[in-house]
Coordinates of C-alpha atoms and ligand atoms in Angstrom, one line a residue:
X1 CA 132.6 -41.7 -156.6
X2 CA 130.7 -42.8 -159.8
X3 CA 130.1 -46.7 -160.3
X4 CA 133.3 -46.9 -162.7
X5 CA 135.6 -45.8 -159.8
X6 CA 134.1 -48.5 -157.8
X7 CA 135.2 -51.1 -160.0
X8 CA 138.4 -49.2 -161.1
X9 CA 139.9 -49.5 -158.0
X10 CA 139.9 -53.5 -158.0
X11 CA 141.7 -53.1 -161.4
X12 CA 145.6 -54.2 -162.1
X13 CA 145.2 -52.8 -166.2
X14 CA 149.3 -51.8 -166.7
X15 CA 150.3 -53.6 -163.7
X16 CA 153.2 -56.1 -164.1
X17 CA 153.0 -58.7 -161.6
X18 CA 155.4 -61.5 -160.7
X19 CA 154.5 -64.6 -158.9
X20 CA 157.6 -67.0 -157.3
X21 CA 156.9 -70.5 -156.9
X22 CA 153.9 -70.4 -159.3
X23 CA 154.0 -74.0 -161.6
X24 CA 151.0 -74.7 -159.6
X25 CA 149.3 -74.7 -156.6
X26 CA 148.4 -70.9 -154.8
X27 CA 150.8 -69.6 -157.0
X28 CA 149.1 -70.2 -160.1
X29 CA 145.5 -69.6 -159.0
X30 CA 147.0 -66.3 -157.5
X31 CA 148.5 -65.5 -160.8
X32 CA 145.2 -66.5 -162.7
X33 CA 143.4 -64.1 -160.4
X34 CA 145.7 -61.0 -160.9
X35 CA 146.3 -61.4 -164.7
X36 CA 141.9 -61.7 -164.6
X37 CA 142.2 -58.3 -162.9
X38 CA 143.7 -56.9 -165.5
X39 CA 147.7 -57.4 -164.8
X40 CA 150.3 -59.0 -166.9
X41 CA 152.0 -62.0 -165.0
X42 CA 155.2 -63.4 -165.1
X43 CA 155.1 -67.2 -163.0
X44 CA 158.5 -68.3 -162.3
X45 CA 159.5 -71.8 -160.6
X46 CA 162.4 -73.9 -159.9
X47 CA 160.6 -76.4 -161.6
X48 CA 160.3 -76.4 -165.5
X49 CA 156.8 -77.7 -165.7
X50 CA 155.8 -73.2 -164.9
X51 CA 156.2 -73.1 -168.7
X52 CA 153.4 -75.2 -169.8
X53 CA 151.6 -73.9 -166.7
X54 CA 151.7 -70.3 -168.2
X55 CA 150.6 -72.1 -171.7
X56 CA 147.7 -73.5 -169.6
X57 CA 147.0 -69.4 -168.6
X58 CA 147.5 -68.2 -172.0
X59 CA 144.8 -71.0 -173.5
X60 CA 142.5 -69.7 -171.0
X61 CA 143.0 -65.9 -172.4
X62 CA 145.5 -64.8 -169.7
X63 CA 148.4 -62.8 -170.3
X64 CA 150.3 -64.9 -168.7
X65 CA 154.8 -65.7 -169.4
X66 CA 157.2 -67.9 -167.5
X67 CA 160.5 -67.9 -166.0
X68 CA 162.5 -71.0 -164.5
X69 CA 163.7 -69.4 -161.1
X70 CA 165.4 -71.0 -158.0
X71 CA 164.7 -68.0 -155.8
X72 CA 167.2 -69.0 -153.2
X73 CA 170.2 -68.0 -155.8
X74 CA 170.3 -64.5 -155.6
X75 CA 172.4 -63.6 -159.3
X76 CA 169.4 -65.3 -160.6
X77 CA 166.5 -63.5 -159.0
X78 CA 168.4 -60.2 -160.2
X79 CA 169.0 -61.5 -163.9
X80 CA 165.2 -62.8 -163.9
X81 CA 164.1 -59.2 -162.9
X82 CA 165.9 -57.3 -165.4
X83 CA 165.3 -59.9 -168.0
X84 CA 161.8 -59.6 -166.9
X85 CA 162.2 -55.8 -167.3
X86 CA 163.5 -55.8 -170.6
X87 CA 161.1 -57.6 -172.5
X88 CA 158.0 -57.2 -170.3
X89 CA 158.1 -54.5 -167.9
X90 CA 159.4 -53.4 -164.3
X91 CA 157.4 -54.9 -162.3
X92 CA 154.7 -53.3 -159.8
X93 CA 153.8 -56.1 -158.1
X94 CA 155.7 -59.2 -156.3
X95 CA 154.3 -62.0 -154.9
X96 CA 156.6 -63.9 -152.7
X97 CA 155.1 -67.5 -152.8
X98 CA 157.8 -69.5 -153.6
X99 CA 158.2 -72.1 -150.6
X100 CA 159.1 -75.6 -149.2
X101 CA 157.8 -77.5 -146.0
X102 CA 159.1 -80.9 -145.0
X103 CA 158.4 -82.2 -141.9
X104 CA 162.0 -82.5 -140.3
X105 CA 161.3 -82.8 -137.1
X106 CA 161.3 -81.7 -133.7
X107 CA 164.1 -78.7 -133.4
X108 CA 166.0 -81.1 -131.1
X109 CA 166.0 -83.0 -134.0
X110 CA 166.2 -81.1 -137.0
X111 CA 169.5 -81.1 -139.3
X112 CA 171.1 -78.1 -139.8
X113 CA 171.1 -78.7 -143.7
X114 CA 167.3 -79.1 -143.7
X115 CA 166.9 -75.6 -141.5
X116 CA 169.3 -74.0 -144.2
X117 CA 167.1 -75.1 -147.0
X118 CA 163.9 -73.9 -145.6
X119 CA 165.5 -70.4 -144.8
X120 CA 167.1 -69.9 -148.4
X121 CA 164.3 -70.6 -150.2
X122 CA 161.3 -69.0 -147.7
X123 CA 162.9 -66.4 -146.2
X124 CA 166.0 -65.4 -148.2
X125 CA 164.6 -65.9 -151.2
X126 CA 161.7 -63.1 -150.7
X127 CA 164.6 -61.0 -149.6
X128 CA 166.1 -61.5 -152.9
X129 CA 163.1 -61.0 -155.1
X130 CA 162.3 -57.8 -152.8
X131 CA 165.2 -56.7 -152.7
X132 CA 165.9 -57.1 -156.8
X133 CA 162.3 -55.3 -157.4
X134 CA 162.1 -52.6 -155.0
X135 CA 164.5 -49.7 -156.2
X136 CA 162.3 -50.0 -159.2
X137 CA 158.7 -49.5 -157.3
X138 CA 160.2 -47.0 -155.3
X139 CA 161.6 -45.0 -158.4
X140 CA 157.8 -45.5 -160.3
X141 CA 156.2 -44.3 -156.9
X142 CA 153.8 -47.1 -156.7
X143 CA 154.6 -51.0 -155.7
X144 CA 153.2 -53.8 -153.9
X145 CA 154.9 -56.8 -152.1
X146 CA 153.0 -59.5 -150.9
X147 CA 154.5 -62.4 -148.8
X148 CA 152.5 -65.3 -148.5
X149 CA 153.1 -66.7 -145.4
X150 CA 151.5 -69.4 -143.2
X151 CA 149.2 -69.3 -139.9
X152 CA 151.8 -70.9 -138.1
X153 CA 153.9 -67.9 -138.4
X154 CA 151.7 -66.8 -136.0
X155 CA 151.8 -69.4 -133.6
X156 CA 154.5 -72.3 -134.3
X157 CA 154.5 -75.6 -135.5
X158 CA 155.5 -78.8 -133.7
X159 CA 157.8 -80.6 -136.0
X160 CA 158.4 -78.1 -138.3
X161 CA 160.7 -75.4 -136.7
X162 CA 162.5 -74.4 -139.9
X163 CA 159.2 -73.8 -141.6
X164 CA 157.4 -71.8 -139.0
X165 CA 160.7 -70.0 -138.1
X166 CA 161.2 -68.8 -142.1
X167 CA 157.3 -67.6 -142.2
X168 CA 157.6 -65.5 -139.1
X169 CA 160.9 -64.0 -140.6
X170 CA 158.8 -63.6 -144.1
X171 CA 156.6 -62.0 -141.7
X172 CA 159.0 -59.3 -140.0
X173 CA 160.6 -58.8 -143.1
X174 CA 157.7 -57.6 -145.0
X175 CA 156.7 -55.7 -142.1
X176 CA 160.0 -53.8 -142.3
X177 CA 159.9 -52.9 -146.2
X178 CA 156.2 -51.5 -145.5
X179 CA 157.7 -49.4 -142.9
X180 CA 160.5 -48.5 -145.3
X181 CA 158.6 -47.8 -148.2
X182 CA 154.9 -47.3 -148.2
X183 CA 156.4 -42.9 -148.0
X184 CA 157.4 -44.0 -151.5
X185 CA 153.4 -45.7 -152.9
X186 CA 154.9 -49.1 -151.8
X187 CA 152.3 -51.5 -149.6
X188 CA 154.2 -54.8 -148.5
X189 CA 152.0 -57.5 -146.5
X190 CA 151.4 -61.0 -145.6
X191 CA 148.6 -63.1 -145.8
X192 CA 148.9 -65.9 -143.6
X193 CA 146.6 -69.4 -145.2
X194 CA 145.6 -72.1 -142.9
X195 CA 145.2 -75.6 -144.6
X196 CA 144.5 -74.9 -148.2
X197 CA 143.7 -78.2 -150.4
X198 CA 146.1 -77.8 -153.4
X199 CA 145.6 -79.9 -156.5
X200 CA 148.2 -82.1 -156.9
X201 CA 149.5 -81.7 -153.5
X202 CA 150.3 -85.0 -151.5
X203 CA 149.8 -84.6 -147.9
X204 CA 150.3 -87.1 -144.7
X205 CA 146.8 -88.4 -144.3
X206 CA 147.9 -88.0 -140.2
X207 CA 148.8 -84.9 -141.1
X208 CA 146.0 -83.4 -142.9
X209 CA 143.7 -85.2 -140.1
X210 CA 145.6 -83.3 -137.3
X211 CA 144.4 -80.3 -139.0
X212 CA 141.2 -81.2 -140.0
X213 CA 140.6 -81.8 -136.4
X214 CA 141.3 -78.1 -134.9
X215 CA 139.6 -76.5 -138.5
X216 CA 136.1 -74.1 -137.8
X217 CA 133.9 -75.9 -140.5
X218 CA 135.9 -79.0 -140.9
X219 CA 137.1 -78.3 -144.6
X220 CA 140.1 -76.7 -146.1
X221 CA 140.2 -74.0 -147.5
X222 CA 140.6 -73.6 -151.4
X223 CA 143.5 -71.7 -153.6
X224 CA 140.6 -68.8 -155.0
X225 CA 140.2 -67.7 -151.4
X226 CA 144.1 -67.3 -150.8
X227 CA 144.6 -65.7 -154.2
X228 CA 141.6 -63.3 -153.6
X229 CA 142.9 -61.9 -150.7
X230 CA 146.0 -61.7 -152.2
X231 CA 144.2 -59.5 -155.7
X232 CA 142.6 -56.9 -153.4
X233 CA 146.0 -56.0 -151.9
X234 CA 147.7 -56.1 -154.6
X235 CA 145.2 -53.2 -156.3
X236 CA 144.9 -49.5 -155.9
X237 CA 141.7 -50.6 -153.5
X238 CA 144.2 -51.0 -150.8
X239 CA 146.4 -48.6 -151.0
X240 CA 145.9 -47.7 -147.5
X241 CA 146.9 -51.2 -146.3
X242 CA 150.2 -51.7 -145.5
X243 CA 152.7 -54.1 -143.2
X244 CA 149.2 -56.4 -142.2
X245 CA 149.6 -60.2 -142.0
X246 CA 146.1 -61.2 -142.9
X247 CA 145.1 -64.5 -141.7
X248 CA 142.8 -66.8 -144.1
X249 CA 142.3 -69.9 -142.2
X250 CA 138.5 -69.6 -141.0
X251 CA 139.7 -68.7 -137.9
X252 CA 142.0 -72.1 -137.4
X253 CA 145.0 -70.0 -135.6
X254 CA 142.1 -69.0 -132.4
X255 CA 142.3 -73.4 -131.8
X256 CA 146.1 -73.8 -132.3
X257 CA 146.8 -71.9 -128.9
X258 CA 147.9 -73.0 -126.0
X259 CA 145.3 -75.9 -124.8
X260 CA 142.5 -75.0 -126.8
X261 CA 139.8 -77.7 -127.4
X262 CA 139.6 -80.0 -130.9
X263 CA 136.7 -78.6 -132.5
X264 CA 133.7 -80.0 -131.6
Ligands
LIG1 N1 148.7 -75.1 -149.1 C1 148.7 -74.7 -147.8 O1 148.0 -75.3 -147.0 C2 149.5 -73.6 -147.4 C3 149.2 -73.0 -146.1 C4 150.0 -71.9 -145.7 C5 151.0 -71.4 -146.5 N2 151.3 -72.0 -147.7 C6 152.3 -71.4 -148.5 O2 151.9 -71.1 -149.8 C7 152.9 -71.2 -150.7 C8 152.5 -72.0 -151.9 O3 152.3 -73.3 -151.4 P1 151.3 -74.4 -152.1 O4 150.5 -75.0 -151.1 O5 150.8 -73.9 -153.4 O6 152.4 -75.6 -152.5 P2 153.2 -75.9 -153.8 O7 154.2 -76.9 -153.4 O8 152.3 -76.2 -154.9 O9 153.9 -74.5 -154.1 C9 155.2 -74.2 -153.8 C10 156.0 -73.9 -155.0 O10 157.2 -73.4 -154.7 C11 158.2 -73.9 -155.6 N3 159.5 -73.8 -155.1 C12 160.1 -74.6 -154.2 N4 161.4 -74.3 -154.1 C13 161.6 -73.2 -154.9 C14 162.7 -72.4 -155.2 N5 163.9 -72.6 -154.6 N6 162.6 -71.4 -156.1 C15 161.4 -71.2 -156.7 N7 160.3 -72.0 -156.5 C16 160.4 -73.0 -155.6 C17 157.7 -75.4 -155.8 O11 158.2 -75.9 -157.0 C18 156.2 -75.2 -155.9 O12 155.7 -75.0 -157.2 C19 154.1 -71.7 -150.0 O13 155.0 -70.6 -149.6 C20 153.5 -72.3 -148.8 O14 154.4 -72.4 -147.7 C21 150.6 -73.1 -148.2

């Protein structure tokens, strides 16, 4: 291997990539990173601010477009796709970030309106934009599906059962599409963030203090180390990974078991 192939194989040059729920946030770091590797990224959100977030891309050099997507309507992720197709290119690689936690409550009190929500647009909505992108991976021999999932996939979350229920079913589906297709040169995995600080983001002080107090380090972590993760599996570099749910939380999930001890 000379030092070219070294460096080649971290490269997304002719890749298309799309990124759900990208008008800011990890999604828009994650698409900064891929279109930096090389790869030409479509953001889409449900929220129309993902165009001048793209314009914000493109003034930094990026080749970077936008779509305005509600993921969670189905004849929409499949028109976005083709239109996406048409005038950009089939896409090689999704990125299923497109998501929404609320604190509903406990499950004895959750309404069954909220749990729908937080299924349509987590879990069925990846399904969708899967789903809609896949025949055309599986046809070009090559593809990658990331899900980006949550820590508390892994373990539950008090007060949040519709969230933690859609991630671990974001979780089981993407394990069962790289079980499915990786015969075909399609990779599908997870990566599973603890507490990331987001710009922008407004959290529950009580909240974010719960957290602090069970985090290694006692810091969040930060968008770049999500969408880094997230860059390496989407590239020829790990073409051997496949159906993983990777956990970037700096080791967080090891103090949300059982009884384990506040850090300390
Ligand atoms: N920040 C964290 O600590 C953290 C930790 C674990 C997992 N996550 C996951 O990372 C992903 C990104 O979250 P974030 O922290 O960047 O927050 P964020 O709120 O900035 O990003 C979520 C994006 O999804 C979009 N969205 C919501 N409903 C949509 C729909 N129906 N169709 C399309 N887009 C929709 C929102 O408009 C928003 O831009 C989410 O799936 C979230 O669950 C975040």
């Amino acid at each position: 291997m000379n030092m070219d192939s070294f460096t080649d194989a971290f490269s997304l040059q002719g890749r298309v990539a799309l990124v759900t729920g990208a008008a800011g946030g990890l999604g828009l770091e994650t698409a900064r990173w891929l279109s930096a590797h090389g790869a030409v990224v479509v953001i889409s959100d449900v929220r129309s601010e993902v165009a001048a977030a793209a314009q914000q891309l493109r003034g930094e050099g990026l080749d970077v477009h936008s779509r305005v997507l509600d993921v969670a309507n189905a004849d929409a992720v499949f028109a976005t796709v083709e239109s996406v197709r048409a005038e950009i290119g089939s896409i090689d690689i999704l990125v299923n970030n497109a998501g929404l936690k609320h604190n509903h409550g406990t499950a004895a009190k959750m309404e069954p309106s909220a749990w729908d929500r937080e299924i349509a647009i987590n879990l069925s909505g990846a399904f969708y934009c899967a789903r809609a992108t896949l025949p055309g991976m599986i046809e070009r021999s090559w593809g990658r599906i990331i899900g980006v999932s949550s820590f508390v996939a892994l373990s539950g979350l008090h007060g949040a059962p519709g969230y933690a229920a859609s991630k671990s079913g974001l979780n089981g589906l993407t394990r069962t599409i790289a079980l499915e297709a990786y015969r075909y040169g399609v990779t599908a995995n997870v990566v599973c963030p603890g507490p990331i600080a987001v710009p922008g983001a407004s959290s529950d002080p009580k909240i974010a203090e719960r957290f602090l107090s069970r985090l290694p380090g006692g810091k969040f972590g930060e968008a770049q180390d999500v969408a880094a993760a997230i860059t390496y599996l989407a590239s020829d570099a790990a073409k051997f990974v496949n159906g993983i749910e990777l956990p970037i939380d700096a080791g967080a999930r090891l103090f949300y078991t059982g009884n384990a001890p506040k850090r300390g």
